[in-house]
mmCIF file of C-alpha atoms in Angstrom:
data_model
loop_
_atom_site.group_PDB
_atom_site.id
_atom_site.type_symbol
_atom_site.label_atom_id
_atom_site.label_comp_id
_atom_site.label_asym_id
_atom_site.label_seq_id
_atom_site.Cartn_x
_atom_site.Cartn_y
_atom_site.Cartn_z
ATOM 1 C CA UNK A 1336 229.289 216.327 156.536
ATOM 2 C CA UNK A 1337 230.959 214.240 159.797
ATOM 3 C CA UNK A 1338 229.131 212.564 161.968
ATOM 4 C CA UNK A 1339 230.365 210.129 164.762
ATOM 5 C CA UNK A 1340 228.780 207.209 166.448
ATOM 6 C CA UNK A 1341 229.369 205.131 169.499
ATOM 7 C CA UNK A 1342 230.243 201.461 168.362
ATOM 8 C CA UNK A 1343 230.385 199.356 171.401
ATOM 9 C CA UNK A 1344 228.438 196.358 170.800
ATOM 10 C CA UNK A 1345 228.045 196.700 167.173
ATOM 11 C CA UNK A 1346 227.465 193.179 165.486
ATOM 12 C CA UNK A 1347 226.495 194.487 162.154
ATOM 13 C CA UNK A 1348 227.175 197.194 159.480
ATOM 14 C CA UNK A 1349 224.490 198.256 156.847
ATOM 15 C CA UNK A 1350 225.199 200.868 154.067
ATOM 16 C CA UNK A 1351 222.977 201.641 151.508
ATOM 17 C CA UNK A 1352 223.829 204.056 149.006
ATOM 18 C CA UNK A 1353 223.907 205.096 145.504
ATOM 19 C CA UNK A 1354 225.675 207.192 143.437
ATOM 20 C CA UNK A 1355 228.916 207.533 145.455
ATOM 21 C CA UNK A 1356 232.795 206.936 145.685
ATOM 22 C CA UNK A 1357 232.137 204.939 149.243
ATOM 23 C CA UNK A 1358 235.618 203.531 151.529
ATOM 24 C CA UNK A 1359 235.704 201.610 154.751
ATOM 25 C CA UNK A 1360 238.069 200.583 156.440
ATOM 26 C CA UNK A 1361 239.907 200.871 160.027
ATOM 27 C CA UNK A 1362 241.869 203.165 162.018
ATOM 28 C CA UNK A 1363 242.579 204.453 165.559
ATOM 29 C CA UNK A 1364 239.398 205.955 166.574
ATOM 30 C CA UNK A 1365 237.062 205.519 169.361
ATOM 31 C CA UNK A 1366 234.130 205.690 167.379
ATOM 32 C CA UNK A 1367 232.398 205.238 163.844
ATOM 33 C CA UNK A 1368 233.008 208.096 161.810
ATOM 34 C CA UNK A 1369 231.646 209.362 158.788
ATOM 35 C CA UNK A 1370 232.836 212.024 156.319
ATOM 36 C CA UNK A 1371 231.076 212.763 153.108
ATOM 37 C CA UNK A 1372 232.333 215.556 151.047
ATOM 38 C CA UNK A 1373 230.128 216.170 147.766
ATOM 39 C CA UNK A 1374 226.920 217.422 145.821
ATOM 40 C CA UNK A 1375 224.718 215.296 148.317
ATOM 41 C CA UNK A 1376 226.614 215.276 151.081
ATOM 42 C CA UNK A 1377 223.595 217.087 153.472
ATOM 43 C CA UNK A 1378 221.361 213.951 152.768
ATOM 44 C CA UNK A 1379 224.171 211.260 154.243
ATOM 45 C CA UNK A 1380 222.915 209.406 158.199
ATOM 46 C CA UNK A 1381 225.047 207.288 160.239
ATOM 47 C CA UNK A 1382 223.002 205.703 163.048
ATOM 48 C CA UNK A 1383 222.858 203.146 165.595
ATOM 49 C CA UNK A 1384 219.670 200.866 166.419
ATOM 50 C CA UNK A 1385 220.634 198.286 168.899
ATOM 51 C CA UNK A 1386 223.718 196.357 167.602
ATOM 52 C CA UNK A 1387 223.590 198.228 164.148
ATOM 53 C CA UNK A 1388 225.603 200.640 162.545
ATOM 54 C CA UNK A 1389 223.598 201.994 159.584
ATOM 55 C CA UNK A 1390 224.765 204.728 156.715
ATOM 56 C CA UNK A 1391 222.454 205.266 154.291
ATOM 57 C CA UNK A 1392 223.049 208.306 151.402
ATOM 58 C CA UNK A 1393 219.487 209.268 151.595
ATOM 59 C CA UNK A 1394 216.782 208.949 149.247
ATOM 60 C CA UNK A 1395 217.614 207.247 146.402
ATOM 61 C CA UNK A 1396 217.961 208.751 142.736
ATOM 62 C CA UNK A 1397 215.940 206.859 140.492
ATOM 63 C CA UNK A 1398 218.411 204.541 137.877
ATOM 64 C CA UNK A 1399 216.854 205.656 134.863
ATOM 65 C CA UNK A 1400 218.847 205.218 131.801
ATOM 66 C CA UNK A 1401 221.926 203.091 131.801
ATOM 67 C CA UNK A 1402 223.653 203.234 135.419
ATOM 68 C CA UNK A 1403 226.853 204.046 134.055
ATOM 69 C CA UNK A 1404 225.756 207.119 133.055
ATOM 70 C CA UNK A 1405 225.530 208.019 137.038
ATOM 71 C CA UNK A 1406 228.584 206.049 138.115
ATOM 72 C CA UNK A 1407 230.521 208.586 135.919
ATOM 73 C CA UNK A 1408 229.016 211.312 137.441
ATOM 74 C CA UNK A 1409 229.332 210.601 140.985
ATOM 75 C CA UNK A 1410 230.423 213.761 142.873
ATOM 76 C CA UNK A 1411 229.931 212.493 146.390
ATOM 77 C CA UNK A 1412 233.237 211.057 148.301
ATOM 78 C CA UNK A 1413 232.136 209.373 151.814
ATOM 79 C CA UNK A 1414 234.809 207.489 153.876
ATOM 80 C CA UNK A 1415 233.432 205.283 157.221
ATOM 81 C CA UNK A 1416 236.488 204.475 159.446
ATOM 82 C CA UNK A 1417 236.079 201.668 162.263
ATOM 83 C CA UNK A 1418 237.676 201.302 165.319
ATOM 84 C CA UNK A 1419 241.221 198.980 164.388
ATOM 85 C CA UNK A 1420 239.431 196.909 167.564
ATOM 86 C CA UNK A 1421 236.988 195.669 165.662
ATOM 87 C CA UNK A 1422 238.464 194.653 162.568
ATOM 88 C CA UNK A 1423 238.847 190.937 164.206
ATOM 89 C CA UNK A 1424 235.760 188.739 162.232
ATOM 90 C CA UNK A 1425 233.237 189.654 164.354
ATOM 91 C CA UNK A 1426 231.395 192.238 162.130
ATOM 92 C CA UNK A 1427 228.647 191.569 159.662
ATOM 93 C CA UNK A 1428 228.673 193.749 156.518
ATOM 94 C CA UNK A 1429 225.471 194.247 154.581
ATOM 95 C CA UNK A 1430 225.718 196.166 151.155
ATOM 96 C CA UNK A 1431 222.757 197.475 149.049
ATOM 97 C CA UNK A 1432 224.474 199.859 146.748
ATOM 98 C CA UNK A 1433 223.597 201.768 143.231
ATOM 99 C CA UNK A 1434 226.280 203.060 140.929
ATOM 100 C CA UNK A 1435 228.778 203.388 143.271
ATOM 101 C CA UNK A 1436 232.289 203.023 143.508
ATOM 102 C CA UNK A 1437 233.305 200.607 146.330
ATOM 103 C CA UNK A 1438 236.671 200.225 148.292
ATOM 104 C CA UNK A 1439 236.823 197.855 151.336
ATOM 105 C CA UNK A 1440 239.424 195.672 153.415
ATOM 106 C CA UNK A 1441 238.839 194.246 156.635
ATOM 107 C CA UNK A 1442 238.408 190.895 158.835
ATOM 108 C CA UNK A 1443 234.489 190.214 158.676
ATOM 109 C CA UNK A 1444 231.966 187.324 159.823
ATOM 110 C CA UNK A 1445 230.190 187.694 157.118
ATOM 111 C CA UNK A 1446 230.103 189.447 153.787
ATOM 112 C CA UNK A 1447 226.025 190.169 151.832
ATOM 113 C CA UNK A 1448 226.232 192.485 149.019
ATOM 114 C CA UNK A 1449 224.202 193.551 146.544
ATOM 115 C CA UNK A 1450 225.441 195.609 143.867
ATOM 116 C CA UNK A 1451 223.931 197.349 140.891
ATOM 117 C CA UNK A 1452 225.731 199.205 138.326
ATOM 118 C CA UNK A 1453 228.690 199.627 140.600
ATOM 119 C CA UNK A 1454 232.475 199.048 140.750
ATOM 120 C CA UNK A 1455 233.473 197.240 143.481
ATOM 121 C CA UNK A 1456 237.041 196.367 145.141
ATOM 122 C CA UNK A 1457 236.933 194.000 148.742
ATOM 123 C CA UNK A 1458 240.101 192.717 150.114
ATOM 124 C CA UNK A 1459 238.149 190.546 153.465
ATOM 125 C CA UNK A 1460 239.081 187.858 155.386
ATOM 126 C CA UNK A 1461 235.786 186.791 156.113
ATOM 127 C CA UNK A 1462 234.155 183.161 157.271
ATOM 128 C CA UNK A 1463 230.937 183.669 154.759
ATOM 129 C CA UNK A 1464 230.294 186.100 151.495
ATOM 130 C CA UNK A 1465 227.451 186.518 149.288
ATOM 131 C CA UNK A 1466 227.755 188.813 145.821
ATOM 132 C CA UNK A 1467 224.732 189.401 143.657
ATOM 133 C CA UNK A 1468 226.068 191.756 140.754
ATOM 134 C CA UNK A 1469 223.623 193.330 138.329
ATOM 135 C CA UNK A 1470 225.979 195.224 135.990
ATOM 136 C CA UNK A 1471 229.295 196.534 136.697
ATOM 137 C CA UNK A 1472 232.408 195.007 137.777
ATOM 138 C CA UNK A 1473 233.360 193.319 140.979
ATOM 139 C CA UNK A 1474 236.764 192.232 142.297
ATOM 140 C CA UNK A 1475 237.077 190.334 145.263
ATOM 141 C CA UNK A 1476 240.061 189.044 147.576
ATOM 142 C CA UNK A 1477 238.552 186.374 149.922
ATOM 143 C CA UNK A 1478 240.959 184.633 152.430
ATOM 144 C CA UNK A 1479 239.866 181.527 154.467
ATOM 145 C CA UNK A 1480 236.308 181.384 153.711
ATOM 146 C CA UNK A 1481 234.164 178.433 153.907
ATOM 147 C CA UNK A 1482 231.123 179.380 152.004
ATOM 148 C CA UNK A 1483 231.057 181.702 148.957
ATOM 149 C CA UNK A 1484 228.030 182.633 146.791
ATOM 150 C CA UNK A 1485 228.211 184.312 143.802
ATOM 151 C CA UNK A 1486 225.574 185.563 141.431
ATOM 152 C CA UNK A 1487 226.165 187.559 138.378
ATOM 153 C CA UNK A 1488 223.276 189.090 136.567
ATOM 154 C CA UNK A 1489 225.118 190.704 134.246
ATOM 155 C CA UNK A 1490 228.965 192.442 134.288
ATOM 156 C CA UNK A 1491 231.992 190.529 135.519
ATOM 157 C CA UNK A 1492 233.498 189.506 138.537
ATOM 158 C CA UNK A 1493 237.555 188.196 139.510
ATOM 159 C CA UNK A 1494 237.860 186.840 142.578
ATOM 160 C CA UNK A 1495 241.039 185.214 144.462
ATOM 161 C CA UNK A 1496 240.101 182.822 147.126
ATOM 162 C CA UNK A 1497 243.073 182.521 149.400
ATOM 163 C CA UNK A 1498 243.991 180.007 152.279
ATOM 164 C CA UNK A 1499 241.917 177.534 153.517
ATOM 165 C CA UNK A 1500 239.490 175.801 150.801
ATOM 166 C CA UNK A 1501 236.208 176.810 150.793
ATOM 167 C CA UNK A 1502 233.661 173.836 152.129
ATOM 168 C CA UNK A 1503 230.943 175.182 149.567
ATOM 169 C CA UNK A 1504 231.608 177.420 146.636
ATOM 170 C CA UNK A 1505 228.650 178.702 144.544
ATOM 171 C CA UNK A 1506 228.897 180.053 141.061
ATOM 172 C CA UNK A 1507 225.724 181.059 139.271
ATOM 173 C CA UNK A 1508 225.675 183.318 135.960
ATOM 174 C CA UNK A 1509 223.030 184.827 133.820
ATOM 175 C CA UNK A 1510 224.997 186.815 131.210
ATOM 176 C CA UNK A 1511 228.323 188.052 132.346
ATOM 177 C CA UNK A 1512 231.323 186.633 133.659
ATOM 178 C CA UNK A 1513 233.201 184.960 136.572
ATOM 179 C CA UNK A 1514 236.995 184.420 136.954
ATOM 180 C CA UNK A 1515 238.245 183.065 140.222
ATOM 181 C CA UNK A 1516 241.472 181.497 141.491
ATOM 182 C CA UNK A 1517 240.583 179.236 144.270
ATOM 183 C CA UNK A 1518 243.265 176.932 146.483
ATOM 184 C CA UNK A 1519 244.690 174.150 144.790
ATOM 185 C CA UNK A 1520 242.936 171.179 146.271
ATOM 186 C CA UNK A 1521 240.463 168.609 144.701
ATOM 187 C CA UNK A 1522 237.029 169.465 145.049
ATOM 188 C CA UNK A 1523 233.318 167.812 144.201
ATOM 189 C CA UNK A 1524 231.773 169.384 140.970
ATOM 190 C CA UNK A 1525 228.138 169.804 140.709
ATOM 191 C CA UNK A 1526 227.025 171.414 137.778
ATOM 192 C CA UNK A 1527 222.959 172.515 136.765
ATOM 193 C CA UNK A 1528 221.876 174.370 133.702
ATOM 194 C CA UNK A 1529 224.528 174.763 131.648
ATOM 195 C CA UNK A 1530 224.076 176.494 128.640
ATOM 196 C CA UNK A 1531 227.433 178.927 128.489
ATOM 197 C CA UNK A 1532 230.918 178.415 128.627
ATOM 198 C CA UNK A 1533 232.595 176.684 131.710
ATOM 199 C CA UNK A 1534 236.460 176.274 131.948
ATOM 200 C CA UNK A 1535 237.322 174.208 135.196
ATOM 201 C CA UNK A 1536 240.867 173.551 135.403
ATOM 202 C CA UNK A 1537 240.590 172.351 139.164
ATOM 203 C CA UNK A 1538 241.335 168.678 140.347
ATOM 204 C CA UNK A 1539 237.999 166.638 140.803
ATOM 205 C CA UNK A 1540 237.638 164.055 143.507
ATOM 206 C CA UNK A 1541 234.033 162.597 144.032
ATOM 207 C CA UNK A 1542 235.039 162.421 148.178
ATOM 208 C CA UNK A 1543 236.742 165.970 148.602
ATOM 209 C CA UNK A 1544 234.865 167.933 152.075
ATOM 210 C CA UNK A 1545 234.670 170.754 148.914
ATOM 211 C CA UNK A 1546 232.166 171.728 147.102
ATOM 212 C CA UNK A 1547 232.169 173.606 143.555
ATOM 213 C CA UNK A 1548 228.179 174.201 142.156
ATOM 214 C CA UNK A 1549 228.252 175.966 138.938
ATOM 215 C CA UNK A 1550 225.105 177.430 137.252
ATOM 216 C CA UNK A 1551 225.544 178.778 133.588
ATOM 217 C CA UNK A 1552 222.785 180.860 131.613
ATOM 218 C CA UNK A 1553 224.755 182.177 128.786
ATOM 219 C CA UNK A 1554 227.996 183.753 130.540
ATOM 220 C CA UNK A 1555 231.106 182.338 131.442
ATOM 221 C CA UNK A 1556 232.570 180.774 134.278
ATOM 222 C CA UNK A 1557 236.746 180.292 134.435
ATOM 223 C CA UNK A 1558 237.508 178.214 137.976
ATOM 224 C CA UNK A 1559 241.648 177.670 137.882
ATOM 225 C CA UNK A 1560 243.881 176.296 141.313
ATOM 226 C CA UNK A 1561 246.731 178.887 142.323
ATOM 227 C CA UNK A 1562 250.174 178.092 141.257
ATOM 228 C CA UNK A 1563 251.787 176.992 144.198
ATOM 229 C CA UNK A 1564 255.282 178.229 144.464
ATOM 230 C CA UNK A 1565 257.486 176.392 142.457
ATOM 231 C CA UNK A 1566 254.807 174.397 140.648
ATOM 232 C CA UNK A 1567 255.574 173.685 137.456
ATOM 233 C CA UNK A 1568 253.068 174.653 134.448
#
């Protein structure tokens, strides 16, 4: 399946899918295209409705049973390559996705996903993300991005915040885990319920413009500062 869209004017891109190996990224093209090769392939859209660019892999099978039993069966491949001109931040991208296997890079606004029983892999320099993870494992590379919200159900998620420091940086965990590397500045610490384990190896100043809120169930939260070059341990 291929199918090719007219972009101009696109604000915002919304995939929903399940059950997939799923890429974006950009390329030299005039348009949005989509290629899906796979057992489901037929069922795959790419549309447009107003300043929306929506993919969707159909109806979607039902997660019965443990979702990695479907993640290691996925069969479908589908690739969505954007125009290089619009890989410059001004793109939302909204994620809904079901055992799947995600691969992404790109300059973005914004960053919402929501991810069950999926792997997931985003290289973005983006101004805002939001992660909800229900199962699975996530890693993110986030560079110069002022908010960051992250909420793990359950699996685990590594992240790298690179560049500028975050002004707000939200960690909450059920069960599960969350490792990130964040820039080595001070930052405020606000903590709520916490029940698990917490190790925060960051410098805490009570007047720092950034802002570390952690929420703990019963997971596990690591928060360290990147080395700088020639730092000394």
């Amino acid at each position: 399946m291929r199918a090719e869209v007219d972009v101009s004017g696109v604000e915002e891109v919304e995939l929903k899918a399940a059950a997939a190996d799923f890429r974006i990224g950009f390329a030299d093209v005039s348009t949005a295209v989509l290629s899906v090769e796979g057992e489901e392939a037929d069922y795959w859209t790419l549309s447009r409705e107003a300043n929306l660019l929506k993919i969707s892999s159909g109806p979607r099978r039902p997660l019965s049973g443990a979702g990695a039993k479907l993640l290691a069966g996925v069969k479908t491949n589908a690739v969505l390559t954007l125009p290089q001109a619009l890989n410059d931040g001004r793109l939302v991208l909204e994620l809904d996705i079901a055992a799947c296997k995600f691969h992404g890079a790109g300059a973005f606004l914004a960053v919402e996903a929501d991810l069950a029983a999926s792997e997931f892999d985003l290289a973005a320099q983006v101004q805002e993300a939001r992660i909800g993870l229900a199962a699975g494992k996530a890693r993110v590379l986030l560079e110069n991005t002022a908010k960051v919200e992250l909420k793990i159900a359950a699996g685990s998620l590594s992240g790298w915040l690179k560049g500028g420091a975050p002004s707000f940086l939200r960690v909450e965990v059920a069960t599960g885990s969350a490792d990130l590397i964040v820039p080595p500045v001070p930052y405020r610490v606000k903590k709520g319920s916490v029940l698990g384990s917490t190790d925060l190896r960051v410098k805490e100043d009570a007047s720092s413009p950034s802002m570390i809120d952690i929420e703990v169930a019963v997971g596990q939260v690591s928060i360290e500062p990147q080395v700088e070059p020639g730092a000394q341990l």
